[in-house]
Amino acid sequence: MLDNHTLSLIMPCRNEEGHLASLINAVPAFYDEIILVCNASTDGTYRLARSLESGTPRLRTIRDDRTINGIGYGFAHMTGIDAASGDIIVCADSDGTYPIDDVPRILDDMTRRNLAFVSCSRYPADNIPWKLQLGVRTLNAEILMLYGLRLHDSLSGMWVFHRSVVPSLHLTEGDWNLSPQIKLNAYRYLGRRFGEVRIRQRVRSGSSKQRYLVTGLRHLIWIAKNRFTPQV
Ligand SMILES: Nc1nc2c(ncn2[C@@H]2O[C@H](COP(=O)(O)OP(=O)(O)OP(=O)(O)O)[C@@H](O)[C@H]2O)c(=O)[nH]1
Ligand SMILES: [Mg+2]
């Protein structure tokens, strides 16, 4: 509970067994609910998550094994968002890179700027490899050109929003493309109530399984196609 708001934290989770217990133990007390959505893990992530529930009453583990080309990141978020009961929803990776403890400051900023949806921007950054920065800058430029939206971090995986805006998000992408989709739809349907707030990314716990080039190219194509797809 924070400033009379109830908060739900949603974390997609695949093969994060090594640091899951410490991650859950470190979730700040102001979150009323932690929803872990496990998907396609080949290690003991799901079993461990279930076993942590008994010592952590606010933790709920959901399993959703739908994938597209082996990725279920978007399905996991959609399932978590559907299940969330807080008035404020915070979505963030379960690899320790996003500052979920920074939400009081982010909420203050949202109130001050009258925002209903915030995408937490990691850029400008001095602690992210230049290849990744170049990829994100390319996608930012594509979005500016095609949608007229100036983003600093088109691939941020941390968002904070009021549950009341969920019907406006029109989420459909089951793979990594949910990340650009949620921002573009929030901007499209919420206009000036969408904005970015600056955060600082932390070092990842556990090893990365990301295929940066393949994922980046798929984003490039999806963002262009989406621009010319009739919207609801
Ligand atoms: N449920 C689910 N979660 C996933 C899937 N793939 C990745 N994740 C989770 O989604 C988050 C983002 O994945 P990451 O591997 O951190 O990808 P990234 O942030 O682009 O890149 P790195 O942090 O550099 O590895 C992490 O919390 C993963 O555990 C998936 O297929 N299903
Ligand atoms: Mg990550």
Tab-separated table of C-alpha atoms and ligand atoms in Angstrom:
chain	number	residue	atom	x	y	z
A	1	MET	CA	0.000	0.000	0.000
A	2	LEU	CA	1.388	3.401	-0.975
A	3	ASP	CA	-0.468	6.726	-0.682
A	4	ASN	CA	-3.811	4.913	-0.470
A	5	HIS	CA	-3.039	2.851	-3.581
A	6	THR	CA	-2.797	-0.931	-3.612
A	7	LEU	CA	0.110	-2.162	-5.724
A	8	SER	CA	0.600	-5.307	-7.790
A	9	LEU	CA	4.053	-6.292	-9.035
A	10	ILE	CA	4.103	-8.527	-12.113
A	11	MET	CA	7.280	-10.329	-13.108
A	12	PRO	CA	7.702	-12.641	-16.104
A	13	CYS	CA	10.086	-15.402	-15.252
A	14	ARG	CA	12.037	-17.962	-17.256
A	15	ASN	CA	15.064	-19.816	-15.953
A	16	GLU	CA	15.794	-17.425	-13.070
A	17	GLU	CA	16.124	-20.159	-10.413
A	18	GLY	CA	19.532	-19.031	-9.098
A	19	HIS	CA	18.444	-15.681	-7.643
A	20	LEU	CA	14.636	-16.006	-7.404
A	21	ALA	CA	14.510	-16.438	-3.610
A	22	SER	CA	16.675	-13.383	-2.912
A	23	LEU	CA	14.722	-11.357	-5.479
A	24	ILE	CA	11.360	-12.183	-3.848
A	25	ASN	CA	12.714	-11.560	-0.333
A	26	ALA	CA	13.917	-8.110	-1.389
A	27	VAL	CA	10.562	-6.937	-2.821
A	28	PRO	CA	9.615	-3.791	-0.837
A	29	ALA	CA	6.762	-4.087	1.665
A	30	PHE	CA	4.585	-1.533	-0.154
A	31	TYR	CA	3.679	-4.142	-2.811
A	32	ASP	CA	0.435	-5.849	-1.776
A	33	GLU	CA	0.780	-8.597	-4.348
A	34	ILE	CA	3.645	-10.190	-6.299
A	35	ILE	CA	2.605	-12.153	-9.364
A	36	LEU	CA	5.294	-14.309	-10.943
A	37	VAL	CA	4.347	-15.660	-14.335
A	38	CYS	CA	6.568	-18.612	-15.166
A	39	ASN	CA	6.792	-19.848	-18.671
A	40	ALA	CA	8.864	-22.333	-20.587
A	41	SER	CA	11.517	-22.707	-17.860
A	42	THR	CA	13.845	-25.666	-18.240
A	43	ASP	CA	15.321	-25.329	-14.736
A	44	GLY	CA	13.540	-25.487	-11.365
A	45	THR	CA	12.160	-21.910	-11.515
A	46	TYR	CA	8.474	-22.896	-11.343
A	47	ARG	CA	8.937	-25.436	-8.516
A	48	LEU	CA	10.995	-22.975	-6.509
A	49	ALA	CA	8.465	-20.177	-7.067
A	50	ARG	CA	5.641	-22.408	-5.819
A	51	SER	CA	7.652	-23.391	-2.752
A	52	LEU	CA	8.321	-19.722	-1.908
A	53	GLU	CA	4.566	-19.054	-1.734
A	54	SER	CA	4.179	-20.692	1.677
A	55	GLY	CA	6.586	-18.230	3.349
A	56	THR	CA	5.376	-15.234	1.307
A	57	PRO	CA	1.590	-14.876	1.455
A	58	ARG	CA	1.545	-11.986	-1.039
A	59	LEU	CA	3.306	-14.119	-3.699
A	60	ARG	CA	1.240	-15.825	-6.384
A	61	THR	CA	2.804	-17.986	-9.077
A	62	ILE	CA	1.006	-18.513	-12.339
A	63	ARG	CA	2.142	-20.856	-15.061
A	64	ASP	CA	1.493	-19.957	-18.678
A	65	ASP	CA	3.433	-22.053	-21.148
A	66	ARG	CA	2.297	-20.396	-24.370
A	67	THR	CA	5.211	-19.317	-26.567
A	68	ILE	CA	5.977	-17.932	-30.022
A	69	ASN	CA	9.342	-19.131	-31.358
A	70	GLY	CA	10.136	-20.252	-27.800
A	71	ILE	CA	9.346	-16.882	-26.174
A	72	GLY	CA	6.406	-16.272	-23.871
A	73	TYR	CA	7.382	-12.874	-22.405
A	74	GLY	CA	4.281	-11.131	-23.775
A	75	PHE	CA	1.905	-13.948	-22.807
A	76	ALA	CA	3.335	-13.818	-19.288
A	77	HIS	CA	2.683	-10.079	-18.971
A	78	MET	CA	-0.843	-10.352	-20.388
A	79	THR	CA	-1.680	-13.168	-17.966
A	80	GLY	CA	-0.182	-11.275	-15.018
A	81	ILE	CA	-2.002	-8.033	-15.879
A	82	ASP	CA	-5.323	-9.932	-16.128
A	83	ALA	CA	-4.744	-11.467	-12.700
A	84	ALA	CA	-3.615	-8.289	-10.922
A	85	SER	CA	-5.925	-6.713	-8.369
A	86	GLY	CA	-3.972	-3.590	-7.317
A	87	ASP	CA	-5.014	-0.089	-8.449
A	88	ILE	CA	-1.403	0.420	-9.542
A	89	ILE	CA	0.344	-2.210	-11.649
A	90	VAL	CA	4.123	-2.391	-11.869
A	91	CYS	CA	5.617	-4.729	-14.486
A	92	ALA	CA	9.339	-5.526	-14.373
A	93	ASP	CA	11.791	-8.268	-15.355
A	94	SER	CA	12.675	-10.834	-12.703
A	95	ASP	CA	16.428	-10.498	-13.271
A	96	GLY	CA	17.049	-7.679	-10.801
A	97	THR	CA	17.829	-5.066	-13.455
A	98	TYR	CA	14.869	-2.768	-12.772
A	99	PRO	CA	14.595	-0.580	-9.627
A	100	ILE	CA	11.234	-1.792	-8.289
A	101	ASP	CA	12.040	0.022	-5.023
A	102	ASP	CA	11.997	3.346	-6.900
A	103	VAL	CA	8.216	3.246	-7.403
A	104	PRO	CA	7.337	5.846	-4.699
A	105	ARG	CA	9.364	8.437	-6.630
A	106	ILE	CA	7.879	7.288	-9.953
A	107	LEU	CA	4.316	7.559	-8.571
A	108	ASP	CA	5.015	11.077	-7.286
A	109	ASP	CA	6.195	11.998	-10.752
A	110	MET	CA	3.089	10.466	-12.313
A	111	THR	CA	0.808	12.459	-10.025
A	112	ARG	CA	2.708	15.678	-10.637
A	113	ARG	CA	2.580	15.201	-14.429
A	114	ASN	CA	-0.958	13.729	-14.462
A	115	LEU	CA	0.223	10.508	-16.141
A	116	ALA	CA	-1.726	7.248	-16.158
A	117	PHE	CA	1.002	5.110	-17.768
A	118	VAL	CA	4.748	5.414	-17.356
A	119	SER	CA	7.473	3.587	-19.218
A	120	CYS	CA	10.677	3.657	-17.172
A	121	SER	CA	13.562	4.771	-19.368
A	122	ARG	CA	17.088	3.439	-18.832
A	123	TYR	CA	18.550	6.022	-21.228
A	124	PRO	CA	20.711	8.044	-21.428
A	125	ALA	CA	22.914	5.395	-19.783
A	126	ASP	CA	26.609	4.860	-19.212
A	127	ASN	CA	26.268	1.304	-17.878
A	128	ILE	CA	24.680	-0.449	-20.881
A	129	PRO	CA	26.807	-2.038	-23.659
A	130	TRP	CA	27.069	0.214	-26.727
A	131	LYS	CA	25.659	-2.464	-29.076
A	132	LEU	CA	22.440	-2.545	-27.062
A	133	GLN	CA	22.318	1.221	-26.913
A	134	LEU	CA	22.692	1.406	-30.688
A	135	GLY	CA	19.844	-1.097	-31.162
A	136	VAL	CA	17.504	0.834	-28.870
A	137	ARG	CA	18.431	4.156	-30.503
A	138	THR	CA	17.634	2.691	-33.939
A	139	LEU	CA	14.201	1.563	-32.753
A	140	ASN	CA	13.608	4.912	-31.029
A	141	ALA	CA	14.361	6.660	-34.334
A	142	GLU	CA	12.024	4.311	-36.228
A	143	ILE	CA	9.214	5.082	-33.746
A	144	LEU	CA	9.817	8.822	-34.021
A	145	MET	CA	9.696	8.636	-37.813
A	146	LEU	CA	6.651	6.380	-38.110
A	147	TYR	CA	4.575	7.381	-35.075
A	148	GLY	CA	5.814	10.872	-34.204
A	149	LEU	CA	6.571	9.679	-30.666
A	150	ARG	CA	9.900	10.615	-29.090
A	151	LEU	CA	10.957	7.766	-26.790
A	152	HIS	CA	14.290	7.436	-24.989
A	153	ASP	CA	13.843	3.706	-24.323
A	154	SER	CA	11.576	1.827	-26.729
A	155	LEU	CA	12.536	-1.506	-25.120
A	156	SER	CA	12.225	-0.728	-21.422
A	157	GLY	CA	10.815	-3.712	-19.540
A	158	MET	CA	9.472	-1.693	-16.583
A	159	TRP	CA	6.098	0.043	-16.699
A	160	VAL	CA	3.927	1.579	-13.996
A	161	PHE	CA	0.244	2.252	-14.680
A	162	HIS	CA	-3.209	2.615	-13.214
A	163	ARG	CA	-5.257	-0.564	-13.546
A	164	SER	CA	-8.094	1.518	-14.975
A	165	VAL	CA	-6.141	1.982	-18.243
A	166	VAL	CA	-5.737	-1.753	-18.937
A	167	PRO	CA	-8.675	-1.869	-21.417
A	168	SER	CA	-6.923	0.897	-23.413
A	169	LEU	CA	-3.738	-1.118	-23.857
A	170	HIS	CA	-5.157	-3.666	-26.329
A	171	LEU	CA	-2.327	-6.145	-25.766
A	172	THR	CA	-1.999	-9.038	-28.198
A	173	GLU	CA	1.716	-9.798	-28.729
A	174	GLY	CA	2.865	-12.980	-26.957
A	175	ASP	CA	6.615	-12.625	-27.592
A	176	TRP	CA	9.124	-9.775	-27.039
A	177	ASN	CA	7.023	-7.453	-29.235
A	178	LEU	CA	4.709	-6.823	-26.301
A	179	SER	CA	7.383	-4.392	-25.112
A	180	PRO	CA	7.032	-1.895	-27.992
A	181	GLN	CA	3.307	-2.659	-28.286
A	182	ILE	CA	2.450	-1.645	-24.725
A	183	LYS	CA	4.197	1.722	-25.139
A	184	LEU	CA	2.809	2.489	-28.594
A	185	ASN	CA	-0.735	1.577	-27.560
A	186	ALA	CA	-0.492	3.518	-24.304
A	187	TYR	CA	0.611	6.546	-26.324
A	188	ARG	CA	-2.048	5.988	-28.986
A	189	TYR	CA	-4.968	5.609	-26.597
A	190	LEU	CA	-3.857	7.734	-23.630
A	191	GLY	CA	-2.057	10.549	-25.461
A	192	ARG	CA	-0.572	13.019	-22.994
A	193	ARG	CA	-1.332	10.721	-20.055
A	194	PHE	CA	1.535	8.499	-21.340
A	195	GLY	CA	5.103	9.448	-20.463
A	196	GLU	CA	8.593	8.230	-19.610
A	197	VAL	CA	10.351	8.490	-16.254
A	198	ARG	CA	14.114	8.083	-15.996
A	199	ILE	CA	15.484	5.141	-13.995
A	200	ARG	CA	18.919	3.603	-13.600
A	201	GLN	CA	19.359	-0.015	-14.697
A	202	ARG	CA	21.168	-2.410	-12.358
A	203	VAL	CA	23.404	-5.368	-13.100
A	204	ARG	CA	21.568	-8.521	-14.169
A	205	SER	CA	21.396	-11.457	-11.751
A	206	GLY	CA	21.825	-14.761	-13.578
A	207	SER	CA	22.891	-15.185	-17.163
A	208	SER	CA	21.249	-13.592	-20.185
A	209	LYS	CA	19.456	-15.792	-22.702
A	210	GLN	CA	18.582	-12.902	-24.950
A	211	ARG	CA	19.431	-13.083	-28.686
A	212	TYR	CA	19.888	-9.360	-29.103
A	213	LEU	CA	20.298	-9.214	-32.899
A	214	VAL	CA	17.406	-11.554	-33.737
A	215	THR	CA	15.101	-9.869	-31.225
A	216	GLY	CA	16.136	-6.412	-32.459
A	217	LEU	CA	15.400	-7.277	-36.096
A	218	ARG	CA	12.014	-8.722	-35.153
A	219	HIS	CA	11.205	-5.488	-33.317
A	220	LEU	CA	12.276	-3.412	-36.320
A	221	ILE	CA	9.899	-5.343	-38.594
A	222	TRP	CA	7.023	-5.457	-36.079
A	223	ILE	CA	7.160	-1.707	-35.386
A	224	ALA	CA	6.967	-0.937	-39.127
A	225	LYS	CA	4.179	-3.462	-39.817
A	226	ASN	CA	2.174	-2.323	-36.808
A	227	ARG	CA	2.185	1.245	-38.106
A	228	PHE	CA	0.263	0.160	-41.205
A	229	THR	CA	-2.035	-2.387	-39.524
A	230	PRO	CA	-5.565	-1.102	-38.933
A	231	GLN	CA	-6.029	-0.569	-35.178
A	232	VAL	CA	-9.131	-1.348	-33.103
B	1	LIG	N1	7.391	-15.976	-18.585
B	1	LIG	C1	8.427	-15.775	-19.401
B	1	LIG	N2	9.361	-14.948	-19.027
B	1	LIG	C2	10.399	-14.765	-19.852
B	1	LIG	C3	10.534	-15.417	-21.084
B	1	LIG	N3	11.694	-15.036	-21.641
B	1	LIG	C4	12.253	-14.179	-20.767
B	1	LIG	N4	11.471	-14.022	-19.692
B	1	LIG	C5	11.662	-13.175	-18.537
B	1	LIG	O1	11.520	-11.860	-19.032
B	1	LIG	C6	12.486	-10.996	-18.458
B	1	LIG	C7	13.314	-10.405	-19.570
B	1	LIG	O2	14.171	-11.382	-20.101
B	1	LIG	P1	15.742	-11.166	-20.170
B	1	LIG	O3	16.355	-12.490	-20.462
B	1	LIG	O4	16.195	-10.445	-18.948
B	1	LIG	O5	15.882	-10.274	-21.466
B	1	LIG	P2	16.502	-8.811	-21.614
B	1	LIG	O6	16.151	-7.982	-20.421
B	1	LIG	O7	16.086	-8.324	-22.930
B	1	LIG	O8	18.056	-9.073	-21.690
B	1	LIG	P3	19.146	-9.372	-20.518
B	1	LIG	O9	18.653	-8.740	-19.247
B	1	LIG	O10	20.394	-8.813	-21.010
B	1	LIG	O11	19.190	-10.867	-20.406
B	1	LIG	C8	13.270	-11.851	-17.459
B	1	LIG	O12	12.699	-11.649	-16.198
B	1	LIG	C9	13.039	-13.284	-17.927
B	1	LIG	O13	13.039	-14.200	-16.868
B	1	LIG	C10	9.524	-16.328	-21.458
B	1	LIG	O14	9.562	-16.956	-22.499
B	1	LIG	N5	8.496	-16.460	-20.588
B	2	MG	MG	16.687	-8.414	-18.483
